[in-house]
Coordinates of C-alpha atoms and ligand atoms in Angstrom, one line a residue:
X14 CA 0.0 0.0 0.0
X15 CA 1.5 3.5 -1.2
X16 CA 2.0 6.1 1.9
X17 CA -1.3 8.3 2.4
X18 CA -1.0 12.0 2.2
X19 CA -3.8 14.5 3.6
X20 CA -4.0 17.8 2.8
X21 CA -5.8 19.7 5.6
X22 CA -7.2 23.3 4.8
X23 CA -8.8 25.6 7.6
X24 CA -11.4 27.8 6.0
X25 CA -13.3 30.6 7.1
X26 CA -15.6 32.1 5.1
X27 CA -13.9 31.0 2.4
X28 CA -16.9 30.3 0.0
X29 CA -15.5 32.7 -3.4
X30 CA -12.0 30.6 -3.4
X31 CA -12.2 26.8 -2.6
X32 CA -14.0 25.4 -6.3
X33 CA -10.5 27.1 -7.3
X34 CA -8.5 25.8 -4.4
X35 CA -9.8 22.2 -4.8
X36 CA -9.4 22.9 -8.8
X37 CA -5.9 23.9 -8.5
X38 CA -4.5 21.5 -5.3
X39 CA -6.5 18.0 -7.0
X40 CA -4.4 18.5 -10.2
X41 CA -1.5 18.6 -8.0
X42 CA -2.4 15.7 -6.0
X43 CA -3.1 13.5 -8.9
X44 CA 0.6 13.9 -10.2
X45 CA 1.5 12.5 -7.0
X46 CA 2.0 8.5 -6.3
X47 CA 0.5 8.4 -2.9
X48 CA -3.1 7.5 -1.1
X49 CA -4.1 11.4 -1.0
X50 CA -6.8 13.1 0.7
X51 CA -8.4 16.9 1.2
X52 CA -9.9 17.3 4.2
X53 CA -11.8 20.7 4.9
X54 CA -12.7 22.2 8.4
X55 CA -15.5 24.7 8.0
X56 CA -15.0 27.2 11.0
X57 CA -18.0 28.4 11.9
X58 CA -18.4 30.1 9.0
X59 CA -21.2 32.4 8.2
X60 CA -21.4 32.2 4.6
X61 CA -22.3 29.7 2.2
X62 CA -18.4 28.2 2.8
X63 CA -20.3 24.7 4.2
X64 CA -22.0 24.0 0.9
X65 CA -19.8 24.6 -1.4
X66 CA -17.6 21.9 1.2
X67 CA -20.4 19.8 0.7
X68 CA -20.7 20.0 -3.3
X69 CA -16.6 19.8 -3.4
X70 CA -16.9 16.5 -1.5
X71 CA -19.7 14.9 -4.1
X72 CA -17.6 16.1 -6.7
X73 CA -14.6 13.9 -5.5
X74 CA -13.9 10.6 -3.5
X75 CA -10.5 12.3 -2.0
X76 CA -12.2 14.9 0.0
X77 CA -13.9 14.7 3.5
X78 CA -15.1 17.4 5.4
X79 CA -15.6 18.4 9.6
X80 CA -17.9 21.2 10.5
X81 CA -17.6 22.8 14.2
X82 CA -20.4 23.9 15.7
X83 CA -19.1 27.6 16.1
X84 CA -16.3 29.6 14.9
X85 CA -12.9 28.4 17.0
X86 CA -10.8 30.5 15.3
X87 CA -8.1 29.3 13.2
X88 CA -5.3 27.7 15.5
X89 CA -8.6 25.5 16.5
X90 CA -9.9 24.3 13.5
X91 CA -6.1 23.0 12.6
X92 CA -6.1 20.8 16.3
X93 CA -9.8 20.1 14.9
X94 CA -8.6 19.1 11.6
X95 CA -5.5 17.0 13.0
X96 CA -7.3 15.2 15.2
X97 CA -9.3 13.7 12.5
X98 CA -6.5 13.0 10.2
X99 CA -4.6 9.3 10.0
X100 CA -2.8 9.6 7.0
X101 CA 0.9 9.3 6.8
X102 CA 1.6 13.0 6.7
X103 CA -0.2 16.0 6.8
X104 CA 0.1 19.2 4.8
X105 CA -1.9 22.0 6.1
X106 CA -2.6 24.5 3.5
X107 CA -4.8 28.2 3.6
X108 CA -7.9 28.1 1.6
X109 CA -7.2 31.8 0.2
X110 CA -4.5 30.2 -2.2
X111 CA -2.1 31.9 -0.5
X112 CA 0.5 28.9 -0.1
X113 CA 0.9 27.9 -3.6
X114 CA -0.6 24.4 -3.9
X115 CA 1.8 23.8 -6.9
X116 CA 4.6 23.8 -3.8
X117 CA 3.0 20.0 -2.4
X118 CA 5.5 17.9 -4.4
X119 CA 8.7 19.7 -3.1
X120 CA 7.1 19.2 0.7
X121 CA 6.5 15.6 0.0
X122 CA 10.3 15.1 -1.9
X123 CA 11.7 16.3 1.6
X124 CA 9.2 14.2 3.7
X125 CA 10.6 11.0 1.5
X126 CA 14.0 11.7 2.3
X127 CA 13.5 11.8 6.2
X128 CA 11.9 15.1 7.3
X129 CA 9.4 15.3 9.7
X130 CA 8.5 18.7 9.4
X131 CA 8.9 20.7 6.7
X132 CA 7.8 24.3 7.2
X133 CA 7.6 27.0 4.7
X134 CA 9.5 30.0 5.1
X135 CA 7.8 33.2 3.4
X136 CA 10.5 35.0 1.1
X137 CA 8.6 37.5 0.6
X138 CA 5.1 38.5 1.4
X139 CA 3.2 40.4 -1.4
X140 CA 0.2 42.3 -0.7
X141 CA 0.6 42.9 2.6
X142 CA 1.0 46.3 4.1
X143 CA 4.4 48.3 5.6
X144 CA 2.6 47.9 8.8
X145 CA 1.8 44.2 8.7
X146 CA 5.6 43.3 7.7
X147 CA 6.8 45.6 10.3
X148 CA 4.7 44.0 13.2
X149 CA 5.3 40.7 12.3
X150 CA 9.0 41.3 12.0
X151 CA 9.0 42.7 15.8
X152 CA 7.0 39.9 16.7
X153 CA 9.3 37.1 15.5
X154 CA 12.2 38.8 17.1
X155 CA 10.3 39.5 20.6
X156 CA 9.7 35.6 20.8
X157 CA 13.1 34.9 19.7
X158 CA 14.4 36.9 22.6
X159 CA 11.3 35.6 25.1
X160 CA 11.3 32.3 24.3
X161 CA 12.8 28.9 25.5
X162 CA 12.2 27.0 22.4
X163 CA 12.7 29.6 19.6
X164 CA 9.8 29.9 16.5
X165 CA 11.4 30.0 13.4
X166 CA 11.0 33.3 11.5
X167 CA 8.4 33.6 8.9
X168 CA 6.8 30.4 9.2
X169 CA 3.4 30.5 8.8
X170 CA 1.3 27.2 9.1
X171 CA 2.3 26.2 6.2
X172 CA 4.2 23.0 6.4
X173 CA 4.1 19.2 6.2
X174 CA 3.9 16.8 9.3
X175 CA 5.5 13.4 9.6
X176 CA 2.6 10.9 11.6
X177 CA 4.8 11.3 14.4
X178 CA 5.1 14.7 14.7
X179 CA 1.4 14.8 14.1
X180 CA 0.9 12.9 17.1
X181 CA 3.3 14.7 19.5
X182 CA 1.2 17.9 18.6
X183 CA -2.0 16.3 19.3
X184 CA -0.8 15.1 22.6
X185 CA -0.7 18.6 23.8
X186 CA -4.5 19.8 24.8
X187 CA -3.5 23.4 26.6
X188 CA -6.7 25.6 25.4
X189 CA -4.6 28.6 24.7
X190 CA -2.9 27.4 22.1
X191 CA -0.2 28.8 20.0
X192 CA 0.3 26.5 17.2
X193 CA 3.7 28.4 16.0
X194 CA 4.7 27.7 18.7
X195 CA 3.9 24.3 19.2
X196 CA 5.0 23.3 15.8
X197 CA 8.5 24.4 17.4
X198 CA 8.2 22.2 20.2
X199 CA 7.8 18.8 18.6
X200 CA 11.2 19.2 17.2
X201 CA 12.3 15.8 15.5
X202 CA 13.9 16.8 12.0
X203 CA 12.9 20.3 10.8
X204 CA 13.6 22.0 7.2
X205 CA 12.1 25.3 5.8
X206 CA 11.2 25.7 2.8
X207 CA 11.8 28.5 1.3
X208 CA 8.7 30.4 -0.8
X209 CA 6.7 33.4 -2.3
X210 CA 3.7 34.0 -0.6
X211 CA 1.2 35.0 -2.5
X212 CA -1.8 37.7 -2.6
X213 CA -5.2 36.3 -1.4
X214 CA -7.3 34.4 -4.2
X215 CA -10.5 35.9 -2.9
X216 CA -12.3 37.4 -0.1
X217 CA -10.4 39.3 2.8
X218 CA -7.8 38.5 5.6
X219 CA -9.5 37.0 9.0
X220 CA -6.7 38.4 11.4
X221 CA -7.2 42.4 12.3
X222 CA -4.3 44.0 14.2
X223 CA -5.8 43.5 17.2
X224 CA -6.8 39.5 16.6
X225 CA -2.8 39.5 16.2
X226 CA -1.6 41.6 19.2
X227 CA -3.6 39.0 21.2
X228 CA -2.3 36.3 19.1
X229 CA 1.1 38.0 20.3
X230 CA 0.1 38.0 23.6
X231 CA -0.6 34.3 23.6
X232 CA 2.3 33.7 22.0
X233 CA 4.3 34.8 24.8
X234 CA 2.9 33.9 27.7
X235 CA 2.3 30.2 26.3
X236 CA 6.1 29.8 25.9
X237 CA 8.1 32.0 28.4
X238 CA 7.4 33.4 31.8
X239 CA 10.0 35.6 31.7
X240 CA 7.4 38.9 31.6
X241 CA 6.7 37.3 35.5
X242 CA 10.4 37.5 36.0
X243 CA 10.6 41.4 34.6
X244 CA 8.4 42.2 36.5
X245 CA 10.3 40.7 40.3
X246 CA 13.7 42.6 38.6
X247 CA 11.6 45.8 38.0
X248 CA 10.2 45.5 41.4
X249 CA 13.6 44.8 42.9
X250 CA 15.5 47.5 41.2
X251 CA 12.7 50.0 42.5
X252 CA 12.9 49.0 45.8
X253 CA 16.7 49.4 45.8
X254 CA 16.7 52.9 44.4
X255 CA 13.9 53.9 47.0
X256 CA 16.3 52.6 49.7
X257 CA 19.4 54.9 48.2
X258 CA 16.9 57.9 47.9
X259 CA 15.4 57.2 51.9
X260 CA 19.0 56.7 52.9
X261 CA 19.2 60.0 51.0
X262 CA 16.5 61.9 52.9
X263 CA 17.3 60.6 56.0
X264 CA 20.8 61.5 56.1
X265 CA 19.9 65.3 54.7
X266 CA 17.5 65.9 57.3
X267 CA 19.6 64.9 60.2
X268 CA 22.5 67.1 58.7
X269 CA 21.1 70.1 57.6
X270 CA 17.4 69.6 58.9
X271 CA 14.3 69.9 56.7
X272 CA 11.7 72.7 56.0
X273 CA 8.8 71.2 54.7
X274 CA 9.0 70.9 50.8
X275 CA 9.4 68.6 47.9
X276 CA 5.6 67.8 46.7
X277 CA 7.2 67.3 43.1
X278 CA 9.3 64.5 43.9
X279 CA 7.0 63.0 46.6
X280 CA 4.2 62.5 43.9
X281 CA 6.9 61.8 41.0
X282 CA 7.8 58.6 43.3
X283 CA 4.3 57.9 44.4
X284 CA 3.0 57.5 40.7
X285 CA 6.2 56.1 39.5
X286 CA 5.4 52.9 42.1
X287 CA 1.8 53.0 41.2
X288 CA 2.4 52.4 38.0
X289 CA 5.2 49.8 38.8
X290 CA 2.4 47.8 40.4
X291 CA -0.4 47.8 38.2
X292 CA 2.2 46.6 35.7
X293 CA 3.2 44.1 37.2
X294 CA 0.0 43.1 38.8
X295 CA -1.0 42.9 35.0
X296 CA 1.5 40.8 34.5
X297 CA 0.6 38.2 37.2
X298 CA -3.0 38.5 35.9
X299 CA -2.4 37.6 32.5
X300 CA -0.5 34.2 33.2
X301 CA -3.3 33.6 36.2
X302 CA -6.0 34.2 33.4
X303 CA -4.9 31.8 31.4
X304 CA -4.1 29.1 34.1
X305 CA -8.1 29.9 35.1
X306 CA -9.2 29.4 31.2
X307 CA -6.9 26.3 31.5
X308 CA -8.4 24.7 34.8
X309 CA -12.2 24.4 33.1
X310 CA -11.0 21.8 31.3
X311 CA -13.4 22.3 28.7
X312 CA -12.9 20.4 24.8
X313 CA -10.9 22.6 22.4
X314 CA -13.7 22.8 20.2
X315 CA -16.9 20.8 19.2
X316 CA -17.4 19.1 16.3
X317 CA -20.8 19.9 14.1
X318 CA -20.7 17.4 11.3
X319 CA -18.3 14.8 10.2
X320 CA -17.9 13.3 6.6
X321 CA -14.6 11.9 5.9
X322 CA -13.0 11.0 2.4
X323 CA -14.6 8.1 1.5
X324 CA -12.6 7.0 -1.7
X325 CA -14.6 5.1 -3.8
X326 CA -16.7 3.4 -1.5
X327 CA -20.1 4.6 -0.3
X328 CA -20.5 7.8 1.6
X329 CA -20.1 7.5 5.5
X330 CA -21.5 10.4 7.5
X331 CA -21.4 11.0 11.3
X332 CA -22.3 13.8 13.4
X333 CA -20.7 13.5 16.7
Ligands
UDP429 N1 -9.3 30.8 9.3 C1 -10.0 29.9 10.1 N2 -10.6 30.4 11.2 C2 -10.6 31.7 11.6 C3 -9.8 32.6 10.8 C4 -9.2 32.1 9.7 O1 -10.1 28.7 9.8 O2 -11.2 32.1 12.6 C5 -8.6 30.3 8.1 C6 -8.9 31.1 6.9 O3 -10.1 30.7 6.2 C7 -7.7 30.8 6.0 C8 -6.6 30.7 7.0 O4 -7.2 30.4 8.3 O5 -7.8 29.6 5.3 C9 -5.7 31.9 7.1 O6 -6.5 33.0 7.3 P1 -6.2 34.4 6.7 O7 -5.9 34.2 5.2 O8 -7.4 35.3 7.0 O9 -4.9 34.9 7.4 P2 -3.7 35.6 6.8 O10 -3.3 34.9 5.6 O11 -4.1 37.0 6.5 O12 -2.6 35.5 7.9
MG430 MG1 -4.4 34.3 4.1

């Protein structure tokens, strides 16, 4: 039996692009000599993404499909979509066409010759602002700094999986999940491959500026806790200078005595360590959040409907 490839495709409100998306990745799937499969996880989506899904899957034997019952958001629908998948490896692809499709053959060469992941790096990425280069590009180097097992830069989510390294990421259940992040984790034999990412096929991007300054944020405190450790340094540095200025005061007034004065410098200090605190109380409350959204131990996500690839035999539907 030839290894089984599946090619797994978050989608979210994607309804204008995936006939061409299944159009353009099927031709590339059938030059390849493996078992291959699309499978599509609907989002949530509020427009008529579902049935085109549905229509794509009657049109061929390779494709299955998984609804959730709400939208998850993206890094969701991929832990959806993995945990659904048995094939051999996994490539997860956007549905806006903007990881070439044509690029699955050059993943799957690397995979043959031992990889377990192989990631695509963006070269460059066209039709996307100044601003959104610029953010990402402080990003990627704020995590490199922050955390203990470093993302790689410009690695989006798409990349191919080994089964193993498949299964190591869907051993880890934490809610908040940062799947950049995770990806890093698995470790085992990582490559980038190196690629032009292209404009958007149809539609309009999912992620505002502020869905990625909390994707940011996430990032962060999922992999390092060195903000919590800032904060002590900050709070130990403060305390030291207050000591030097006390010492300070103490030592003038006994020298040269003290007429009452210095309101500028008492309510400098007093805001300065107001401040101080809220910060880091912030701090502390962002990792305790998420150790509260953590301790519900609720699922990721809930599946609506689930119709997997059925090849050529009949069609198998199961909502669970
Ligand atoms: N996506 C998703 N759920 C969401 C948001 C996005 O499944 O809540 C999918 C989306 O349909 C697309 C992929 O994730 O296939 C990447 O989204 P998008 O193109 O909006 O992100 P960008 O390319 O701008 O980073
Ligand atoms: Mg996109």
């Amino acid at each position: 039996m030839s290894a089984s490839l599946t090619v797994l495709v978050p989608a979210y409100n994607e309804g204008e692009g995936l006939r061409e998306f299944q159009r353009r990745t099927l031709a590339v799937l059938d030059g390849l000599a493996l078992s291959t499969r699309i499978l599509y996880v609907d989002d949530g989506s509020s427009d008529d993404t579902w049935s085109v899904m549905g229509d794509l899957a009657r049109a061929d034997a390779r494709v299955g499909v998984l609804k959730l019952s709400r939208n998850f958001g993206k890094e969701l629908a991929l832990t959806a979509g993995l945990d659904h998948c048995d094939s051999d490896a996994v490539i997860i692809l956007d549905a806006d066409l903007q990881d070439p499709p044509e690029l699955i053959p050059q993943f799957v060469a690397r995979w043959q010759q031992g990889a377990d992941v192989v990631a695509g790096q963006r070269l460059e990425r066209h039709g996307e602002s100044w601003l959104k280069r610029a953010t990402a590009s402080a990003f990627y180097r704020v995590m490199a700094s922050l955390a203990s097992t470093p993302v790689p830069r410009d690695t989006g989510d798409f990349r191919l999986m080994s089964r193993r390294a498949v299964d190591a990421l869907c051993g880890m259940r934490e809610r908040q999940r940062f799947m950049k992040g995770l990806f890093a984790w698995v470790g085992f034999r990582q490559e980038a491959l190196i690629y032009q990412r292209e404009a958007r096929f149809a539609g309009r991007s999912k992620f505002s500026y502020w869905r990625l300054w909390n994707l940011a944020l996430e990032g962060i405190t999922s992999f390092s806790t060195l903000p919590l450790r800032v904060a002590t340094y900050v709070g130990v540095l403060t305390s030291l200078a207050a000591f030097g200025f006390a010492s300070w005061i103490v030592a003038k007034t006994l020298l040269w005595g003290e007429s009452v004065a210095g309101y500028p410098s008492l309510m400098s200090v007093m805001l300065f360590l107001g401040g101080v605190q809220l910060m880091a109380l912030g701090i502390i409350g962002e990792y305790l959040g998420r150790l509260y959204m953590e301790s519900k131990q609720r699922p990721l996500y809930l599946v609506d409907v689930h119709a997997p690839a059925h090849g050529s035999a009949s069609t198998t539907v199961d909502a669970d």
